[in-house]
PDB file of N, CA, C and O in Angstrom:
ATOM      1  N   MET A   1      -9.984   4.597  -5.462  1.00  0.00           N
ATOM      2  CA  MET A   1      -8.412   4.614  -5.920  1.00  0.00           C
ATOM      3  C   MET A   1      -8.421   5.447  -6.971  1.00  0.00           C
ATOM      4  O   MET A   1      -7.325   5.758  -7.263  1.00  0.00           O
ATOM      5  N   GLU A   2      -9.469   6.507  -7.408  1.00  0.00           N
ATOM      6  CA  GLU A   2      -9.382   7.586  -8.186  1.00  0.00           C
ATOM      7  C   GLU A   2      -8.283   8.593  -8.004  1.00  0.00           C
ATOM      8  O   GLU A   2      -7.454   8.983  -8.695  1.00  0.00           O
ATOM      9  N   MET A   3      -8.355   8.964  -6.582  1.00  0.00           N
ATOM     10  CA  MET A   3      -7.695   9.977  -6.196  1.00  0.00           C
ATOM     11  C   MET A   3      -6.268   9.725  -5.844  1.00  0.00           C
ATOM     12  O   MET A   3      -5.397  10.480  -6.397  1.00  0.00           O
ATOM     13  N   ALA A   4      -6.238   8.298  -5.782  1.00  0.00           N
ATOM     14  CA  ALA A   4      -4.746   7.705  -5.744  1.00  0.00           C
ATOM     15  C   ALA A   4      -3.959   7.967  -7.120  1.00  0.00           C
ATOM     16  O   ALA A   4      -2.769   8.502  -7.226  1.00  0.00           O
ATOM     17  N   GLU A   5      -4.830   7.745  -8.067  1.00  0.00           N
ATOM     18  CA  GLU A   5      -4.572   8.032  -9.861  1.00  0.00           C
ATOM     19  C   GLU A   5      -4.037   9.485  -9.840  1.00  0.00           C
ATOM     20  O   GLU A   5      -3.073   9.685 -10.372  1.00  0.00           O
ATOM     21  N   VAL A   6      -4.935  10.342  -9.577  1.00  0.00           N
ATOM     22  CA  VAL A   6      -4.488  11.564  -9.279  1.00  0.00           C
ATOM     23  C   VAL A   6      -3.194  12.022  -8.822  1.00  0.00           C
ATOM     24  O   VAL A   6      -2.354  12.854  -9.202  1.00  0.00           O
ATOM     25  N   TYR A   7      -3.213  11.686  -7.320  1.00  0.00           N
ATOM     26  CA  TYR A   7      -1.732  11.768  -6.733  1.00  0.00           C
ATOM     27  C   TYR A   7      -0.542  11.365  -7.410  1.00  0.00           C
ATOM     28  O   TYR A   7       0.513  12.155  -7.383  1.00  0.00           O
ATOM     29  N   ALA A   8      -0.807  10.090  -7.629  1.00  0.00           N
ATOM     30  CA  ALA A   8       0.572   9.634  -8.533  1.00  0.00           C
ATOM     31  C   ALA A   8       0.676  10.208  -9.797  1.00  0.00           C
ATOM     32  O   ALA A   8       2.003  10.307 -10.040  1.00  0.00           O
ATOM     33  N   ASN A   9      -0.047  10.367 -10.548  1.00  0.00           N
ATOM     34  CA  ASN A   9       0.211  11.332 -11.955  1.00  0.00           C
ATOM     35  C   ASN A   9       0.958  12.864 -11.213  1.00  0.00           C
ATOM     36  O   ASN A   9       1.727  13.135 -12.018  1.00  0.00           O
ATOM     37  N   LEU A  10       0.313  13.416 -10.305  1.00  0.00           N
ATOM     38  CA  LEU A  10       0.962  14.544  -9.735  1.00  0.00           C
ATOM     39  C   LEU A  10       2.384  14.678  -9.639  1.00  0.00           C
ATOM     40  O   LEU A  10       3.549  15.074  -9.810  1.00  0.00           O
ATOM     41  N   ILE A  11       2.775  13.225  -8.735  1.00  0.00           N
ATOM     42  CA  ILE A  11       4.115  12.825  -8.534  1.00  0.00           C
ATOM     43  C   ILE A  11       4.798  12.827  -9.553  1.00  0.00           C
ATOM     44  O   ILE A  11       6.192  13.089  -9.655  1.00  0.00           O
ATOM     45  N   ILE A  12       4.332  11.949 -10.417  1.00  0.00           N
ATOM     46  CA  ILE A  12       5.489  11.274 -11.653  1.00  0.00           C
ATOM     47  C   ILE A  12       5.592  12.917 -12.031  1.00  0.00           C
ATOM     48  O   ILE A  12       6.708  12.980 -13.125  1.00  0.00           O
ATOM     49  N   LYS A  13       4.850  13.771 -12.417  1.00  0.00           N
ATOM     50  CA  LYS A  13       5.039  14.917 -13.237  1.00  0.00           C
ATOM     51  C   LYS A  13       5.937  16.117 -12.288  1.00  0.00           C
ATOM     52  O   LYS A  13       6.097  16.999 -12.895  1.00  0.00           O
ATOM     53  N   GLY A  14       6.205  15.607 -11.321  1.00  0.00           N
ATOM     54  CA  GLY A  14       7.167  16.501 -10.167  1.00  0.00           C
ATOM     55  C   GLY A  14       6.380  17.458  -9.794  1.00  0.00           C
ATOM     56  O   GLY A  14       6.800  18.525  -9.353  1.00  0.00           O
ATOM     57  N   LYS A  15       4.867  17.643  -9.548  1.00  0.00           N
ATOM     58  CA  LYS A  15       4.098  18.594  -9.095  1.00  0.00           C
ATOM     59  C   LYS A  15       4.134  18.478  -7.902  1.00  0.00           C
ATOM     60  O   LYS A  15       3.732  19.261  -6.705  1.00  0.00           O
ATOM     61  N   LYS A  16       3.922  17.365  -7.086  1.00  0.00           N
ATOM     62  CA  LYS A  16       3.863  16.732  -5.415  1.00  0.00           C
ATOM     63  C   LYS A  16       4.968  15.762  -5.347  1.00  0.00           C
ATOM     64  O   LYS A  16       5.621  15.178  -5.975  1.00  0.00           O
ATOM     65  N   THR A  17       4.946  15.567  -3.996  1.00  0.00           N
ATOM     66  CA  THR A  17       6.049  14.382  -3.384  1.00  0.00           C
ATOM     67  C   THR A  17       5.079  13.463  -2.575  1.00  0.00           C
ATOM     68  O   THR A  17       4.104  13.923  -2.185  1.00  0.00           O
ATOM     69  N   ILE A  18       5.540  12.290  -2.462  1.00  0.00           N
ATOM     70  CA  ILE A  18       4.534  11.125  -1.975  1.00  0.00           C
ATOM     71  C   ILE A  18       4.662  11.536  -0.301  1.00  0.00           C
ATOM     72  O   ILE A  18       3.581  11.378   0.452  1.00  0.00           O
ATOM     73  N   SER A  19       5.520  12.931   0.506  1.00  0.00           N
ATOM     74  CA  SER A  19       4.895  13.307   1.458  1.00  0.00           C
ATOM     75  C   SER A  19       3.812  14.321   1.586  1.00  0.00           C
ATOM     76  O   SER A  19       3.528  14.569   2.650  1.00  0.00           O
ATOM     77  N   GLU A  20       3.746  14.887   0.689  1.00  0.00           N
ATOM     78  CA  GLU A  20       2.423  15.780   0.573  1.00  0.00           C
ATOM     79  C   GLU A  20       0.757  14.826   0.488  1.00  0.00           C
ATOM     80  O   GLU A  20       0.154  15.477   0.237  1.00  0.00           O
ATOM     81  N   VAL A  21       1.137  13.467   0.131  1.00  0.00           N
ATOM     82  CA  VAL A  21      -0.363  12.628   0.023  1.00  0.00           C
ATOM     83  C   VAL A  21      -1.074  12.413   1.321  1.00  0.00           C
ATOM     84  O   VAL A  21      -0.182  12.211   2.100  1.00  0.00           O
ATOM     85  N   PRO A  22      -2.160  12.466   1.492  1.00  0.00           N
ATOM     86  CA  PRO A  22      -2.638  12.352   2.845  1.00  0.00           C
ATOM     87  C   PRO A  22      -2.650  11.017   3.226  1.00  0.00           C
ATOM     88  O   PRO A  22      -2.926  10.037   2.060  1.00  0.00           O
ATOM     89  N   GLU A  23      -2.591  10.869   4.321  1.00  0.00           N
ATOM     90  CA  GLU A  23      -1.858   9.320   4.944  1.00  0.00           C
ATOM     91  C   GLU A  23      -3.261   8.576   4.611  1.00  0.00           C
ATOM     92  O   GLU A  23      -2.330   7.188   4.406  1.00  0.00           O
ATOM     93  N   LYS A  24      -4.206   8.603   4.226  1.00  0.00           N
ATOM     94  CA  LYS A  24      -5.172   7.548   4.455  1.00  0.00           C
ATOM     95  C   LYS A  24      -5.047   7.087   2.584  1.00  0.00           C
ATOM     96  O   LYS A  24      -5.545   5.940   2.348  1.00  0.00           O
ATOM     97  N   LEU A  25      -4.489   7.966   1.688  1.00  0.00           N
ATOM     98  CA  LEU A  25      -3.844   7.769   0.592  1.00  0.00           C
ATOM     99  C   LEU A  25      -3.006   7.205   0.268  1.00  0.00           C
ATOM    100  O   LEU A  25      -2.475   6.127  -1.104  1.00  0.00           O
ATOM    101  N   ILE A  26      -1.442   7.310   1.234  1.00  0.00           N
ATOM    102  CA  ILE A  26      -0.173   6.943   1.263  1.00  0.00           C
ATOM    103  C   ILE A  26      -0.099   5.154   0.157  1.00  0.00           C
ATOM    104  O   ILE A  26       0.240   5.196  -0.563  1.00  0.00           O
ATOM    105  N   ASP A  27      -0.734   4.332   0.695  1.00  0.00           N
ATOM    106  CA  ASP A  27      -0.467   2.734   0.305  1.00  0.00           C
ATOM    107  C   ASP A  27      -1.181   2.740  -1.039  1.00  0.00           C
ATOM    108  O   ASP A  27      -0.451   2.113  -1.801  1.00  0.00           O
ATOM    109  N   ASP A  28      -2.443   3.531  -1.327  1.00  0.00           N
ATOM    110  CA  ASP A  28      -3.068   2.989  -2.866  1.00  0.00           C
ATOM    111  C   ASP A  28      -1.896   3.974  -3.854  1.00  0.00           C
ATOM    112  O   ASP A  28      -1.567   3.469  -4.937  1.00  0.00           O
ATOM    113  N   VAL A  29      -1.609   5.008  -3.657  1.00  0.00           N
ATOM    114  CA  VAL A  29      -0.667   6.033  -4.013  1.00  0.00           C
ATOM    115  C   VAL A  29       0.558   5.305  -4.536  1.00  0.00           C
ATOM    116  O   VAL A  29       1.210   5.083  -5.857  1.00  0.00           O
ATOM    117  N   LYS A  30       1.286   4.655  -3.675  1.00  0.00           N
ATOM    118  CA  LYS A  30       2.458   3.589  -3.568  1.00  0.00           C
ATOM    119  C   LYS A  30       2.239   2.680  -4.592  1.00  0.00           C
ATOM    120  O   LYS A  30       2.823   2.157  -5.299  1.00  0.00           O
ATOM    121  N   ALA A  31       1.296   1.853  -4.393  1.00  0.00           N
ATOM    122  CA  ALA A  31       0.857   1.123  -5.668  1.00  0.00           C
ATOM    123  C   ALA A  31       0.654   1.443  -6.929  1.00  0.00           C
ATOM    124  O   ALA A  31       1.184   0.713  -7.660  1.00  0.00           O
ATOM    125  N   VAL A  32      -0.270   2.648  -7.095  1.00  0.00           N
ATOM    126  CA  VAL A  32      -0.182   3.191  -8.098  1.00  0.00           C
ATOM    127  C   VAL A  32       0.938   3.414  -8.775  1.00  0.00           C
ATOM    128  O   VAL A  32       1.227   3.256 -10.311  1.00  0.00           O
ATOM    129  N   LEU A  33       1.867   4.099  -8.273  1.00  0.00           N
ATOM    130  CA  LEU A  33       3.304   4.504  -8.667  1.00  0.00           C
ATOM    131  C   LEU A  33       4.027   3.490  -9.099  1.00  0.00           C
ATOM    132  O   LEU A  33       4.476   3.351 -10.204  1.00  0.00           O
ATOM    133  N   SER A  34       3.941   1.951  -8.146  1.00  0.00           N
ATOM    134  CA  SER A  34       4.521   0.584  -8.785  1.00  0.00           C
ATOM    135  C   SER A  34       4.448   0.126  -9.872  1.00  0.00           C
ATOM    136  O   SER A  34       5.031  -0.205 -10.778  1.00  0.00           O
ATOM    137  N   GLU A  35       2.664   0.368 -10.106  1.00  0.00           N
ATOM    138  CA  GLU A  35       2.038  -0.313 -11.353  1.00  0.00           C
ATOM    139  C   GLU A  35       2.357   0.603 -12.402  1.00  0.00           C
ATOM    140  O   GLU A  35       2.764  -0.115 -13.653  1.00  0.00           O
ATOM    141  N   LYS A  36       2.785   1.827 -12.234  1.00  0.00           N
ATOM    142  CA  LYS A  36       3.148   2.568 -13.598  1.00  0.00           C
ATOM    143  C   LYS A  36       4.458   2.714 -13.834  1.00  0.00           C
ATOM    144  O   LYS A  36       4.981   3.216 -14.628  1.00  0.00           O
ATOM    145  N   GLY A  37       5.507   2.345 -12.979  1.00  0.00           N
ATOM    146  CA  GLY A  37       6.848   1.840 -13.394  1.00  0.00           C
ATOM    147  C   GLY A  37       7.682   2.463 -12.714  1.00  0.00           C
ATOM    148  O   GLY A  37       8.874   3.171 -12.986  1.00  0.00           O
ATOM    149  N   PHE A  38       7.307   3.526 -11.483  1.00  0.00           N
ATOM    150  CA  PHE A  38       7.651   4.653 -10.800  1.00  0.00           C
ATOM    151  C   PHE A  38       7.987   4.044  -9.156  1.00  0.00           C
ATOM    152  O   PHE A  38       7.941   5.103  -8.333  1.00  0.00           O
ATOM    153  N   PRO A  39       8.448   3.315  -8.839  1.00  0.00           N
ATOM    154  CA  PRO A  39       8.379   2.557  -7.403  1.00  0.00           C
ATOM    155  C   PRO A  39       9.277   3.373  -6.841  1.00  0.00           C
ATOM    156  O   PRO A  39       9.088   3.622  -5.571  1.00  0.00           O
ATOM    157  N   GLU A  40      10.429   4.055  -7.396  1.00  0.00           N
ATOM    158  CA  GLU A  40      11.373   4.844  -6.714  1.00  0.00           C
ATOM    159  C   GLU A  40      10.852   6.151  -6.159  1.00  0.00           C
ATOM    160  O   GLU A  40      11.366   6.859  -4.881  1.00  0.00           O
ATOM    161  N   LEU A  41       9.568   6.838  -7.156  1.00  0.00           N
ATOM    162  CA  LEU A  41       9.166   7.793  -6.449  1.00  0.00           C
ATOM    163  C   LEU A  41       8.112   7.936  -5.240  1.00  0.00           C
ATOM    164  O   LEU A  41       7.599   8.905  -4.556  1.00  0.00           O
ATOM    165  N   ALA A  42       7.909   6.449  -4.882  1.00  0.00           N
ATOM    166  CA  ALA A  42       7.148   6.148  -3.691  1.00  0.00           C
ATOM    167  C   ALA A  42       7.976   6.449  -2.238  1.00  0.00           C
ATOM    168  O   ALA A  42       7.686   6.103  -1.325  1.00  0.00           O
ATOM    169  N   GLU A  43       9.253   6.522  -2.556  1.00  0.00           N
ATOM    170  CA  GLU A  43      10.423   6.341  -1.421  1.00  0.00           C
ATOM    171  C   GLU A  43       9.997   7.581  -0.702  1.00  0.00           C
ATOM    172  O   GLU A  43      10.480   7.687   0.514  1.00  0.00           O
ATOM    173  N   GLY A  44       9.762   9.045  -1.264  1.00  0.00           N
ATOM    174  CA  GLY A  44       9.822   9.929  -0.259  1.00  0.00           C
ATOM    175  C   GLY A  44      10.775  10.773   0.486  1.00  0.00           C
ATOM    176  O   GLY A  44      11.151  11.178   1.167  1.00  0.00           O
ATOM    177  N   ASP A  45      12.367  10.705  -0.771  1.00  0.00           N
ATOM    178  CA  ASP A  45      13.349  11.653  -0.692  1.00  0.00           C
ATOM    179  C   ASP A  45      13.018  13.078  -0.810  1.00  0.00           C
ATOM    180  O   ASP A  45      12.981  13.135  -1.712  1.00  0.00           O
ATOM    181  N   ASP A  46      13.051  13.813   0.145  1.00  0.00           N
ATOM    182  CA  ASP A  46      12.155  15.034   0.100  1.00  0.00           C
ATOM    183  C   ASP A  46      13.605  15.931  -0.148  1.00  0.00           C
ATOM    184  O   ASP A  46      14.349  15.789   0.863  1.00  0.00           O
TER     185      ASP A  46
END
């Protein structure tokens, strides 16, 4: 789950989008975003 945390933090900071996350980590990153209170960032509107 460590890499999912890294990607989630980058998404929250605006450095990456959900569409840039490797496929194998998508579900974990979405879960972390939801846990941190940012479920809207998991939607992937580029």
